[in-house]
Amino acid sequence: MLIYDLDLDSIANLLQEWDEPAYRAKQIWQGLYQHLYDSPDQFTNLSKSLRTKLEENLSFMPFKVNTYLDSSDGFTRKTLFQLPDKNLIEAVLMRYGDPADNPQITGSPTGRGAKNRRTLCISTQAGCAMGCVFCATGQMGFKRHLSSGEIVAQVLYYARMLKDANESVTNIVLMGMGEPFHNYDNTMAAIDRLNDPSGFNFGARRFTISTVGLVPQIRRFADEKRQVNLAISLHAADDESRVAMLPVNKRYKIDDVIEACKYYVAQTHRRVTFEWALINEVNDSPEVAKRLAARLKGLLCHVNAIPLNPTTGYSGQATSRERAAKFKESLEQAGIPCTIRMRRGIDIHAGCGQLAGSV
Ligand code: SAH
Ligand code: SF4
């Protein structure tokens, strides 16, 4: 059993079974999520016999590092983890300056006003069942859901690395491999575990969930009134184009997704982000921007556009800087705020699923 799959109550139950005092649960919890211990022998405040029980009954390392890559600018690291069943998952650390200072180039942690953001991009599944045509993870198909502990462990892996450098994680985006709303319960359990104030204490508002647009789950998420940020991968402004890129659109049409987003905003009063991979001559024209703006009118939202990261299984190319700037301008003229993000870590296959797909 993976120890990160257990919440505090489950640890307490286990200790009861082992006839250990109840207060030990909190000590283990703090060891794992405050001190970031990753092996039983680090828990020097526990009895030797309890450490042995931990060692014999629980796993502290759910994966091994298959490979890692640093971008040439040194700001991005991608790690490929190998799970015991040989499945591969990716998690990325991105070091940012403060995007408010320079929304176009957010790369320089030494730049003016850099706020040293340390953002983790975490996977929720090995592979993905949604089959989006431009996505390397979609191209490899679905392998399996990750457990909550496997999601948590990716965060802890980087948290330990940053701690060694006297730094800490500032943001977590569930935008690695997989569709988090297809693995809803485990994803939320992972967030809850990391959110616990007596443990890792990572604020809900510093998480972002990105979904391809699973309508029932968007509504459920809205009903739960979580403070986690919500991003929707839209990429197209009409159903015909969206179906061609995102097969899930056969099931959930753009209007249904937007209705669900309106419901989310009504329930939470929080702004929705729409993600848009800018593909040259496909979805990057001012006309498309105007159509998009018309659909989003009246919704508390903004558009986060990023030039496509080309993948081997898809012929589309990235938009140019000029076309990206025009797209942004057209959207904003129509009243929809838009940021263009520069691709990061392109040279290390930092796009979703690209490293796992190439091994
Ligand atoms: N399954 C979720 C989260 C993982 S994908 C989702 O689809 O939202 C994270 C983001 O990367 C999504 O917005 C997705 O559309 C985008 N993406 C996938 N492949 C990409 C590529 N090749 N270039 C640019 N963005 C890509
Ligand atoms: Fe899955 Fe998201 Fe990739 Fe689509 S873009 S295949 S939903 S990971």
GROMACS .gro file of C-alpha atoms and ligand atoms in nm:
model
  393
    1MET     CA    1   0.000   0.000   0.000
    2LEU     CA    2   0.122   0.345  -0.091
    3ILE     CA    3   0.137   0.569   0.216
    4TYR     CA    4   0.034   0.878   0.015
    5ASP     CA    5  -0.294   0.703  -0.069
    6LEU     CA    6  -0.394   0.735   0.297
    7ASP     CA    7  -0.562   1.037   0.451
    8LEU     CA    8  -0.506   1.123   0.815
    9ASP     CA    9  -0.807   0.918   0.933
   10SER     CA   10  -0.688   0.610   0.746
   11ILE     CA   11  -0.344   0.643   0.903
   12ALA     CA   12  -0.511   0.672   1.243
   13ASN     CA   13  -0.714   0.355   1.174
   14LEU     CA   14  -0.405   0.167   1.069
   15LEU     CA   15  -0.225   0.268   1.388
   16GLN     CA   16  -0.520   0.149   1.591
   17GLU     CA   17  -0.498  -0.190   1.419
   18TRP     CA   18  -0.130  -0.198   1.507
   19ASP     CA   19  -0.203  -0.106   1.872
   20GLU     CA   20  -0.006   0.214   1.844
   21PRO     CA   21  -0.103   0.533   2.031
   22ALA     CA   22  -0.337   0.765   1.838
   23TYR     CA   23  -0.106   1.068   1.852
   24ARG     CA   24   0.139   0.887   1.628
   25ALA     CA   25  -0.092   0.950   1.331
   26LYS     CA   26  -0.028   1.323   1.347
   27GLN     CA   27   0.347   1.264   1.377
   28ILE     CA   28   0.347   1.051   1.064
   29TRP     CA   29   0.130   1.304   0.881
   30GLN     CA   30   0.364   1.588   0.972
   31GLY     CA   31   0.667   1.382   0.879
   32LEU     CA   32   0.523   1.313   0.535
   33TYR     CA   33   0.371   1.651   0.453
   34GLN     CA   34   0.566   1.908   0.656
   35HIS     CA   35   0.913   1.756   0.679
   36LEU     CA   36   0.867   1.580   0.343
   37TYR     CA   37   1.024   1.254   0.464
   38ASP     CA   38   1.035   0.984   0.201
   39SER     CA   39   1.155   0.687   0.401
   40PRO     CA   40   1.060   0.536   0.740
   41ASP     CA   41   1.408   0.577   0.890
   42GLN     CA   42   1.375   0.955   0.872
   43PHE     CA   43   1.094   0.940   1.130
   44THR     CA   44   1.333   0.953   1.425
   45ASN     CA   45   1.052   1.064   1.657
   46LEU     CA   46   0.883   0.725   1.614
   47SER     CA   47   0.973   0.403   1.792
   48LYS     CA   48   1.198   0.162   1.610
   49SER     CA   49   0.921  -0.097   1.605
   50LEU     CA   50   0.674   0.142   1.445
   51ARG     CA   51   0.928   0.241   1.183
   52THR     CA   52   0.974  -0.126   1.104
   53LYS     CA   53   0.598  -0.168   1.065
   54LEU     CA   54   0.588   0.128   0.828
   55GLU     CA   55   0.876  -0.019   0.632
   56GLU     CA   56   0.715  -0.362   0.606
   57ASN     CA   57   0.360  -0.253   0.527
   58LEU     CA   58   0.375   0.066   0.329
   59SER     CA   59   0.547   0.197   0.022
   60PHE     CA   60   0.705   0.543   0.033
   61MET     CA   61   0.818   0.558  -0.328
   62PRO     CA   62   0.552   0.484  -0.589
   63PHE     CA   63   0.777   0.529  -0.890
   64LYS     CA   64   1.136   0.555  -0.998
   65VAL     CA   65   1.284   0.827  -1.212
   66ASN     CA   66   1.315   0.694  -1.566
   67THR     CA   67   1.475   1.008  -1.698
   68TYR     CA   68   1.469   1.383  -1.652
   69LEU     CA   69   1.545   1.674  -1.878
   70ASP     CA   70   1.627   2.037  -1.813
   71SER     CA   71   1.545   2.303  -2.069
   72SER     CA   72   1.842   2.489  -2.212
   73ASP     CA   73   1.740   2.807  -2.027
   74GLY     CA   74   1.748   2.606  -1.703
   75PHE     CA   75   1.403   2.721  -1.591
   76THR     CA   76   1.210   2.405  -1.667
   77ARG     CA   77   1.262   2.048  -1.556
   78LYS     CA   78   1.059   1.756  -1.678
   79THR     CA   79   1.076   1.422  -1.499
   80LEU     CA   80   0.954   1.096  -1.643
   81PHE     CA   81   0.848   0.858  -1.366
   82GLN     CA   82   0.814   0.485  -1.413
   83LEU     CA   83   0.536   0.320  -1.214
   84PRO     CA   84   0.572  -0.040  -1.085
   85ASP     CA   85   0.349  -0.162  -1.371
   86LYS     CA   86   0.595   0.004  -1.616
   87ASN     CA   87   0.357   0.283  -1.713
   88LEU     CA   88   0.526   0.619  -1.756
   89ILE     CA   89   0.399   0.953  -1.633
   90GLU     CA   90   0.543   1.302  -1.655
   91ALA     CA   91   0.559   1.595  -1.420
   92VAL     CA   92   0.714   1.933  -1.494
   93LEU     CA   93   0.858   2.211  -1.279
   94MET     CA   94   0.850   2.559  -1.430
   95ARG     CA   95   1.027   2.856  -1.278
   96TYR     CA   96   0.859   3.184  -1.365
   97GLY     CA   97   0.909   3.550  -1.297
   98ASP     CA   98   0.602   3.761  -1.230
   99PRO     CA   99   0.381   3.752  -1.541
  100ALA     CA  100   0.220   4.079  -1.433
  101ASP     CA  101   0.549   4.254  -1.508
  102ASN     CA  102   0.581   4.113  -1.854
  103PRO     CA  103   0.292   3.907  -1.980
  104GLN     CA  104   0.467   3.815  -2.304
  105ILE     CA  105   0.788   3.680  -2.161
  106THR     CA  106   0.746   3.514  -1.826
  107GLY     CA  107   1.070   3.325  -1.833
  108SER     CA  108   1.323   3.519  -1.635
  109PRO     CA  109   1.337   3.455  -1.261
  110THR     CA  110   1.610   3.715  -1.235
  111GLY     CA  111   1.417   3.975  -1.430
  112ARG     CA  112   1.256   4.289  -1.296
  113GLY     CA  113   1.008   4.214  -1.021
  114ALA     CA  114   1.049   3.839  -1.051
  115LYS     CA  115   0.831   3.671  -0.794
  116ASN     CA  116   0.995   3.332  -0.813
  117ARG     CA  117   0.689   3.134  -0.904
  118ARG     CA  118   0.747   2.763  -0.889
  119THR     CA  119   0.471   2.592  -1.081
  120LEU     CA  120   0.426   2.217  -1.102
  121CYS     CA  121   0.241   2.051  -1.386
  122ILE     CA  122   0.115   1.715  -1.261
  123SER     CA  123  -0.037   1.407  -1.429
  124THR     CA  124  -0.366   1.248  -1.323
  125GLN     CA  125  -0.365   0.945  -1.554
  126ALA     CA  126  -0.116   0.734  -1.747
  127GLY     CA  127  -0.220   0.816  -2.102
  128CYS     CA  128  -0.562   0.962  -2.175
  129ALA     CA  129  -0.887   0.831  -2.319
  130MET     CA  130  -1.001   1.158  -2.478
  131GLY     CA  131  -0.798   1.131  -2.798
  132CYS     CA  132  -0.748   1.500  -2.875
  133VAL     CA  133  -0.567   1.488  -3.208
  134PHE     CA  134  -0.288   1.737  -3.136
  135CYS     CA  135  -0.200   1.598  -2.793
  136ALA     CA  136   0.087   1.354  -2.744
  137THR     CA  137  -0.089   1.197  -2.445
  138GLY     CA  138  -0.409   1.157  -2.645
  139GLN     CA  139  -0.210   0.994  -2.924
  140MET     CA  140  -0.084   0.720  -2.688
  141GLY     CA  141  -0.431   0.623  -2.562
  142PHE     CA  142  -0.551   0.541  -2.212
  143LYS     CA  143  -0.339   0.324  -1.984
  144ARG     CA  144  -0.493   0.374  -1.639
  145HIS     CA  145  -0.606   0.616  -1.371
  146LEU     CA  146  -0.350   0.728  -1.116
  147SER     CA  147  -0.435   0.679  -0.750
  148SER     CA  148  -0.460   0.987  -0.531
  149GLY     CA  149  -0.127   0.891  -0.373
  150GLU     CA  150   0.043   0.870  -0.712
  151ILE     CA  151  -0.078   1.221  -0.787
  152VAL     CA  152   0.036   1.348  -0.445
  153ALA     CA  153   0.376   1.179  -0.480
  154GLN     CA  154   0.461   1.379  -0.794
  155VAL     CA  155   0.411   1.699  -0.596
  156LEU     CA  156   0.615   1.575  -0.301
  157TYR     CA  157   0.898   1.471  -0.533
  158TYR     CA  158   0.944   1.828  -0.654
  159ALA     CA  159   0.865   1.981  -0.315
  160ARG     CA  160   1.164   1.793  -0.171
  161MET     CA  161   1.387   1.904  -0.455
  162LEU     CA  162   1.283   2.268  -0.407
  163LYS     CA  163   1.322   2.243  -0.031
  164ASP     CA  164   1.685   2.141  -0.078
  165ALA     CA  165   1.729   2.472  -0.265
  166ASN     CA  166   1.539   2.666   0.004
  167GLU     CA  167   1.246   2.713  -0.231
  168SER     CA  168   0.891   2.589  -0.236
  169VAL     CA  169   0.607   2.509  -0.470
  170THR     CA  170   0.383   2.810  -0.535
  171ASN     CA  171   0.132   2.673  -0.789
  172ILE     CA  172   0.008   2.333  -0.899
  173VAL     CA  173  -0.165   2.280  -1.232
  174LEU     CA  174  -0.332   1.949  -1.315
  175MET     CA  175  -0.235   1.977  -1.679
  176GLY     CA  176   0.008   1.692  -1.721
  177MET     CA  177  -0.095   1.362  -1.872
  178GLY     CA  178  -0.458   1.265  -1.847
  179GLU     CA  179  -0.801   1.415  -1.801
  180PRO     CA  180  -0.848   1.502  -1.432
  181PHE     CA  181  -1.230   1.500  -1.452
  182HIS     CA  182  -1.220   1.145  -1.594
  183ASN     CA  183  -1.040   1.052  -1.269
  184TYR     CA  184  -1.248   1.286  -1.055
  185ASP     CA  185  -1.245   1.121  -0.713
  186ASN     CA  186  -0.874   1.046  -0.702
  187THR     CA  187  -0.787   1.394  -0.827
  188MET     CA  188  -1.002   1.564  -0.562
  189ALA     CA  189  -0.869   1.332  -0.291
  190ALA     CA  190  -0.514   1.431  -0.391
  191ILE     CA  191  -0.603   1.800  -0.375
  192ASP     CA  192  -0.768   1.755  -0.036
  193ARG     CA  193  -0.465   1.572   0.099
  194LEU     CA  194  -0.226   1.845  -0.017
  195ASN     CA  195  -0.465   2.113   0.104
  196ASP     CA  196  -0.475   1.989   0.466
  197PRO     CA  197  -0.362   2.274   0.697
  198SER     CA  198  -0.198   2.033   0.941
  199GLY     CA  199   0.007   1.882   0.660
  200PHE     CA  200   0.125   2.019   0.326
  201ASN     CA  201  -0.112   2.314   0.365
  202PHE     CA  202  -0.127   2.407  -0.001
  203GLY     CA  203  -0.404   2.661  -0.059
  204ALA     CA  204  -0.694   2.556  -0.285
  205ARG     CA  205  -0.663   2.877  -0.485
  206ARG     CA  206  -0.314   2.783  -0.591
  207PHE     CA  207  -0.439   2.473  -0.775
  208THR     CA  208  -0.570   2.482  -1.131
  209ILE     CA  209  -0.763   2.196  -1.286
  210SER     CA  210  -0.773   2.181  -1.662
  211THR     CA  211  -1.045   1.978  -1.831
  212VAL     CA  212  -1.131   1.895  -2.189
  213GLY     CA  213  -1.489   1.986  -2.094
  214LEU     CA  214  -1.670   1.695  -1.925
  215VAL     CA  215  -2.000   1.866  -1.852
  216PRO     CA  216  -2.139   1.655  -1.563
  217GLN     CA  217  -1.809   1.689  -1.377
  218ILE     CA  218  -1.795   2.066  -1.435
  219ARG     CA  219  -2.138   2.087  -1.272
  220ARG     CA  220  -2.036   1.862  -0.987
  221PHE     CA  221  -1.723   2.070  -0.934
  222ALA     CA  222  -1.940   2.384  -0.929
  223ASP     CA  223  -2.174   2.229  -0.672
  224GLU     CA  224  -1.881   2.145  -0.447
  225LYS     CA  225  -1.789   2.514  -0.449
  226ARG     CA  226  -1.420   2.443  -0.439
  227GLN     CA  227  -1.177   2.735  -0.448
  228VAL     CA  228  -0.961   2.554  -0.704
  229ASN     CA  229  -0.919   2.738  -1.036
  230LEU     CA  230  -1.094   2.591  -1.338
  231ALA     CA  231  -0.958   2.591  -1.693
  232ILE     CA  232  -1.145   2.453  -1.994
  233SER     CA  233  -0.963   2.339  -2.308
  234LEU     CA  234  -1.177   2.490  -2.581
  235HIS     CA  235  -0.954   2.537  -2.888
  236ALA     CA  236  -1.242   2.591  -3.131
  237ALA     CA  237  -1.538   2.825  -3.161
  238ASP     CA  238  -1.778   2.598  -3.352
  239ASP     CA  239  -1.876   2.235  -3.298
  240GLU     CA  240  -1.765   2.112  -3.638
  241SER     CA  241  -1.405   2.230  -3.591
  242ARG     CA  242  -1.400   2.123  -3.228
  243VAL     CA  243  -1.516   1.769  -3.304
  244ALA     CA  244  -1.231   1.737  -3.554
  245MET     CA  245  -0.979   1.825  -3.283
  246LEU     CA  246  -1.144   1.703  -2.963
  247PRO     CA  247  -1.358   1.390  -3.018
  248VAL     CA  248  -1.522   1.445  -2.676
  249ASN     CA  249  -1.713   1.729  -2.842
  250LYS     CA  250  -1.939   1.468  -3.006
  251ARG     CA  251  -2.076   1.407  -2.660
  252TYR     CA  252  -2.052   1.753  -2.504
  253LYS     CA  253  -2.115   2.042  -2.743
  254ILE     CA  254  -1.964   2.386  -2.699
  255ASP     CA  255  -2.297   2.533  -2.584
  256ASP     CA  256  -2.331   2.264  -2.316
  257VAL     CA  257  -1.977   2.334  -2.196
  258ILE     CA  258  -2.042   2.709  -2.184
  259GLU     CA  259  -2.373   2.656  -2.002
  260ALA     CA  260  -2.190   2.443  -1.744
  261CYS     CA  261  -1.930   2.720  -1.709
  262LYS     CA  262  -2.204   2.977  -1.650
  263TYR     CA  263  -2.339   2.751  -1.379
  264TYR     CA  264  -1.989   2.730  -1.231
  265VAL     CA  265  -1.954   3.109  -1.225
  266ALA     CA  266  -2.301   3.146  -1.070
  267GLN     CA  267  -2.215   2.895  -0.798
  268THR     CA  268  -1.864   3.014  -0.718
  269HIS     CA  269  -1.836   3.374  -0.851
  270ARG     CA  270  -1.502   3.269  -0.989
  271ARG     CA  271  -1.358   3.339  -1.332
  272VAL     CA  272  -1.315   3.055  -1.580
  273THR     CA  273  -1.007   3.022  -1.801
  274PHE     CA  274  -1.043   2.897  -2.157
  275GLU     CA  275  -0.735   2.737  -2.303
  276TRP     CA  276  -0.660   2.777  -2.667
  277ALA     CA  277  -0.373   2.611  -2.854
  278LEU     CA  278  -0.306   2.845  -3.145
  279ILE     CA  279  -0.267   2.635  -3.460
  280ASN     CA  280  -0.150   2.808  -3.774
  281GLU     CA  281  -0.438   2.876  -4.016
  282VAL     CA  282  -0.667   2.648  -3.817
  283ASN     CA  283  -0.799   2.846  -3.521
  284ASP     CA  284  -0.584   3.160  -3.509
  285SER     CA  285  -0.762   3.406  -3.739
  286PRO     CA  286  -0.935   3.728  -3.629
  287GLU     CA  287  -1.264   3.579  -3.758
  288VAL     CA  288  -1.234   3.282  -3.525
  289ALA     CA  289  -1.149   3.521  -3.242
  290LYS     CA  290  -1.468   3.718  -3.310
  291ARG     CA  291  -1.679   3.401  -3.320
  292LEU     CA  292  -1.524   3.292  -2.992
  293ALA     CA  293  -1.588   3.629  -2.831
  294ALA     CA  294  -1.954   3.611  -2.936
  295ARG     CA  295  -1.993   3.275  -2.766
  296LEU     CA  296  -1.818   3.382  -2.446
  297LYS     CA  297  -2.002   3.712  -2.415
  298GLY     CA  298  -2.140   3.774  -2.068
  299LEU     CA  299  -1.935   3.498  -1.905
  300LEU     CA  300  -1.679   3.585  -1.637
  301CYS     CA  301  -1.376   3.443  -1.814
  302HIS     CA  302  -1.053   3.498  -1.992
  303VAL     CA  303  -0.869   3.317  -2.270
  304ASN     CA  304  -0.526   3.171  -2.223
  305ALA     CA  305  -0.377   3.111  -2.566
  306ILE     CA  306  -0.052   2.928  -2.631
  307PRO     CA  307   0.105   2.847  -2.968
  308LEU     CA  308   0.065   2.476  -3.048
  309ASN     CA  309   0.345   2.247  -2.946
  310PRO     CA  310   0.381   2.038  -3.263
  311THR     CA  311   0.360   1.661  -3.207
  312THR     CA  312   0.457   1.372  -3.435
  313GLY     CA  313   0.100   1.245  -3.471
  314TYR     CA  314  -0.050   1.572  -3.591
  315SER     CA  315   0.034   1.786  -3.892
  316GLY     CA  316  -0.074   2.123  -3.745
  317GLN     CA  317   0.191   2.388  -3.683
  318ALA     CA  318   0.232   2.661  -3.424
  319THR     CA  319   0.095   3.003  -3.502
  320SER     CA  320   0.337   3.289  -3.557
  321ARG     CA  321   0.395   3.566  -3.302
  322GLU     CA  322   0.220   3.812  -3.532
  323ARG     CA  323  -0.090   3.601  -3.581
  324ALA     CA  324  -0.102   3.532  -3.206
  325ALA     CA  325  -0.089   3.905  -3.133
  326LYS     CA  326  -0.370   3.973  -3.383
  327PHE     CA  327  -0.584   3.697  -3.232
  328LYS     CA  328  -0.541   3.851  -2.887
  329GLU     CA  329  -0.622   4.196  -3.020
  330SER     CA  330  -0.942   4.078  -3.191
  331LEU     CA  331  -1.061   3.901  -2.879
  332GLU     CA  332  -0.989   4.199  -2.657
  333GLN     CA  333  -1.160   4.441  -2.894
  334ALA     CA  334  -1.465   4.220  -2.856
  335GLY     CA  335  -1.437   4.245  -2.478
  336ILE     CA  336  -1.273   3.912  -2.389
  337PRO     CA  337  -0.943   3.937  -2.198
  338CYS     CA  338  -0.667   3.724  -2.346
  339THR     CA  339  -0.309   3.635  -2.255
  340ILE     CA  340  -0.066   3.481  -2.496
  341ARG     CA  341   0.172   3.247  -2.321
  342MET     CA  342   0.501   3.156  -2.471
  343ARG     CA  343   0.579   2.788  -2.497
  344ARG     CA  344   0.817   2.678  -2.229
  345GLY     CA  345   1.072   2.403  -2.235
  346ILE     CA  346   1.000   2.320  -2.597
  347ASP     CA  347   1.347   2.176  -2.625
  348ILE     CA  348   1.274   1.922  -2.352
  349HIS     CA  349   0.942   1.795  -2.491
  350ALA     CA  350   0.762   1.983  -2.214
  351GLY     CA  351   0.435   1.956  -2.404
  352CYS     CA  352   0.182   1.722  -2.253
  353GLY     CA  353   0.289   1.358  -2.293
  354GLN     CA  354   0.567   1.427  -2.536
  355LEU     CA  355   0.850   1.277  -2.339
  356ALA     CA  356   0.663   0.960  -2.240
  357GLY     CA  357   0.551   0.923  -2.601
  358SER     CA  358   0.908   0.936  -2.725
  359VAL     CA  359   1.055   0.675  -2.488
  360SAH     N1  360  -0.683   1.677  -2.009
  360SAH     C1  361  -0.681   1.810  -1.962
  360SAH     C2  362  -0.550   1.849  -1.898
  360SAH     C3  363  -0.423   1.801  -1.962
  360SAH     S1  364  -0.385   1.873  -2.117
  360SAH     C4  365  -0.718   1.905  -2.073
  360SAH     O1  366  -0.723   1.865  -2.189
  360SAH     O2  367  -0.746   2.021  -2.041
  360SAH     C5  368  -0.335   2.038  -2.069
  360SAH     C6  369  -0.350   2.140  -2.178
  360SAH     O3  370  -0.254   2.120  -2.281
  360SAH     C7  371  -0.486   2.139  -2.245
  360SAH     O4  372  -0.534   2.270  -2.260
  360SAH     C8  373  -0.454   2.077  -2.379
  360SAH     O5  374  -0.550   2.111  -2.475
  360SAH     C9  375  -0.317   2.135  -2.405
  360SAH     N2  376  -0.239   2.066  -2.507
  360SAH    C10  377  -0.232   1.935  -2.532
  360SAH     N3  378  -0.147   1.911  -2.635
  360SAH    C11  379  -0.099   2.031  -2.674
  360SAH    C12  380  -0.009   2.071  -2.775
  360SAH     N4  381   0.048   1.983  -2.855
  360SAH     N5  382   0.016   2.204  -2.788
  360SAH    C13  383  -0.042   2.294  -2.706
  360SAH     N6  384  -0.128   2.261  -2.608
  360SAH    C14  385  -0.157   2.130  -2.593
  361SF4    FE1  386  -0.639   1.406  -2.281
  361SF4    FE2  387  -0.615   1.670  -2.232
  361SF4    FE3  388  -0.454   1.545  -2.410
  361SF4    FE4  389  -0.711   1.581  -2.466
  361SF4     S1  390  -0.557   1.742  -2.436
  361SF4     S2  391  -0.595   1.391  -2.499
  361SF4     S3  392  -0.804   1.555  -2.268
  361SF4     S4  393  -0.462   1.509  -2.193
   0.00000   0.00000   0.00000
